[in-house]
Amino acid sequence: MSDHFAEGTLVGVLTTQPIDRVLDYKAPEGGCWLGAYVEVPLGPRKVIGVVWGPGKGDYDLSKIRSVIRVLDAPPMREEMREFLTKASEYTLTPMSSMLRLGLRAPGLGDPPSMRHVYRRGAVDPDRMTDARKRVLDTLADYGSLAFTLKELAEASDVTSSVVKGLVKLGAVVEEASPRDLPFPHLDPERPGKALSEDQSHALEALRGGIAEQDYGTTLLKGVTGSGKTEVYLEAVAEVLRQGRQALVLLPEIALTSEFLDRVEARFGARPAEWHSGITMTERRRTWKMVGQGAAQLVVGARSALFLPYRNLGLIVVDEEHDTSYKQEDGVLYNARDMAVLRASLVGAQVILASATPSLESWTNAEAGKYQRVTLNARFGASQMPEMRPIDMRSEKLESGRWISPTLRKAVEARIEAGEQSLLFINRRGYAPITLCRACGNQIGCDHCDARMVEHRFLKRLMCHQCGETKPMPTVCPSCGAEDRLSAVGPGVERLAEEAVALFPDARVAVLSSDLYGSARALKAQIEAIAAGEADIVIGTQLVAKGHNFPLLTLVGVIDADLGLQGSDLRAAERTFQLMRQVAGRAGRAEKPGVALLQTHQPEHPVMRAIVSGDEEAFWAAEAQEREAAGVPPFGRMAGIVLSSPNVQEVFDIAGDMARNAAPLMHIGAELYGPAPAPIARIRGRHRVRLLVKARKGAPIQRALAAWVGQFKFPNTLRVAIDIDPQSFY
Ligand code: ADP
Ligand code: ZN
């Protein structure tokens, strides 16, 4: 079959519209290629699509319309079409939604032209207003990115006349720029750092696969600070030397300018970026340049996997265990698994880097499916901190207090030595529960089956499920009693209050994502802490990732048991990973660190494994338990959540589905539920969950599709199918 369709022949076009069919059109003047990005009429509208194959011709020929035009972009490659198809089959997502992921760049149909972009000028405005300051801050935050007038005004929340005023003053400069400039050349021959012996061995192992230009996955394991980034940047260099492209995936929160600076230091220029913080203009530029091969390296969040690479040779998934790689909204995919799929289709290498790999990856390495490369030591003198449990059953603590006497002494010793301590608690806000002492009512969200969390800093209650907030009431909304509401349990703000009271002379800094208005303010705070401007850092999960605090020598985990409760099958794994990561913050420079874990269950196997640092023992025990239970990665699971504003409807339909599950029974799967989902109501929708469990290797997707396909659902009902669910809410 030729890949070219002559003018007037029928072609099948897949569009991003939710019609789950490839539609027939006539090829336009000049014909079109298989994979071409095209604009087609659909009803009264024009939409973008991709030529997916020859037309079916099963539709009234006289009614078939012509493709309007072919867009100025190389046709989608066969491997990309295959990737979208396979990903769609795996995640049971309609092809139209998959294609939308692959077309997340606005204005692809626009012709190339000149436009104006705005940059920071050399002059400061004589008079600074709030609005002007916001514009200059935006430019300082994202200085390497190009803004159009509209984008700059919107990002700074000002009118475009404010920007124009700054242009007149010379504080902002307007430049004519061709659209979609290629990215600057990255030079792999610039000298990198001299690698340690351990690191050189790791790189050698990676080079083997890269040289073959074939598929392979390597688990690159090493504690934080062991030089994983250093090693994989050399692997990137190797791929660039071959003239192929590389992609580095990071959890969104780790996509810092610190990382981009590091890439620039190594290769002499900044890479292309792809994440929620870039402008629409940059989005379009990256999409186009990746397709033309004019972006050698992309650093991005998970959806960067769906860019149209021309010649992809390597995908790095840094912090591969991070739960944020699992998309929990819309298309439910795990970027780590999709990276492996994509690489296997294009003959690329994958590096999964982590200090605390997921059990999935650990098991694949054990089974020999992945190569395993380990960096044993931290680079330089620093060591993994010593870890010790604090047995909370024998500590004397007043109610409403969370810092044990033992931890308190350790912090005092650090303050005296001029070193920093981190107190870690994985809970935002002041207190997780607001209780009425008169009637026992706990204030909940009006729309969700969740408690409202007090945020004293904002003087509001907030639902962490839907984001709804309301002012902190003074009377109980349930019984009307006055001044009887009290905070129960610790949050990061409350812990800070306690620390200030306990250590009145210490400088206390709080790091929690919701306390900072902008990424810039947060970054400034992190830099100040790193420079030693705090004695005690109180932090949430935010601090577990990537930041380097050289003066930090003590980590105190306030509630190490938190993650062990609950029914999540990955609870133990998560607690293990989080505790090790947090502990890894201590002692990064020359000074050795110590991590103290407050726990009520020091004899719990997970706690013992964390404290002893015996990772292999932990993984082996955890693997054994999951294998015995037949759960992932030793069995397959899928979660089906039905939701509707009507509680009766959702239970009726779920019951009907459970009674008619023959396709699941054919593959020997087990069906659990229906049961109210752990969060039984979100944003006013009642949620019911069914859980499917099958043995490893069972064709679970096919069975699910056949099963769900039997039913006709009312419009009010939503069905979300989650293959390999990560969270169970
Ligand atoms: P990881 O990614 O495992 O956390 P990094 O690659 O970030 O580790 O290395 C930790 C720190 O040590 C970084 O500041 C890095 O620049 C430095 N480092 C690692 N390896 C070397 C090396 N071979 N030469 C010089 N500095 C190194
Ligand atoms: Zn809510």
CSV table of C-alpha atoms in Angstrom, one decimal, residues 5 237 279 365 394 418 427 505 548 625 675:
chain,number,residue,atom,x,y,z
A,5,PHE,CA,-3.4,9.3,-1.3
A,237,ALA,CA,25.2,13.1,25.7
A,279,THR,CA,3.2,29.5,27.6
A,365,ALA,CA,14.7,-6.0,37.4
A,394,SER,CA,7.2,5.7,76.1
A,418,GLY,CA,24.6,26.0,64.2
A,427,ARG,CA,-0.3,17.2,56.2
A,505,ASP,CA,15.1,31.7,69.9
A,548,ASN,CA,19.6,20.4,48.6
A,625,GLU,CA,3.2,-10.6,50.5
A,675,ALA,CA,-19.3,-0.7,47.3
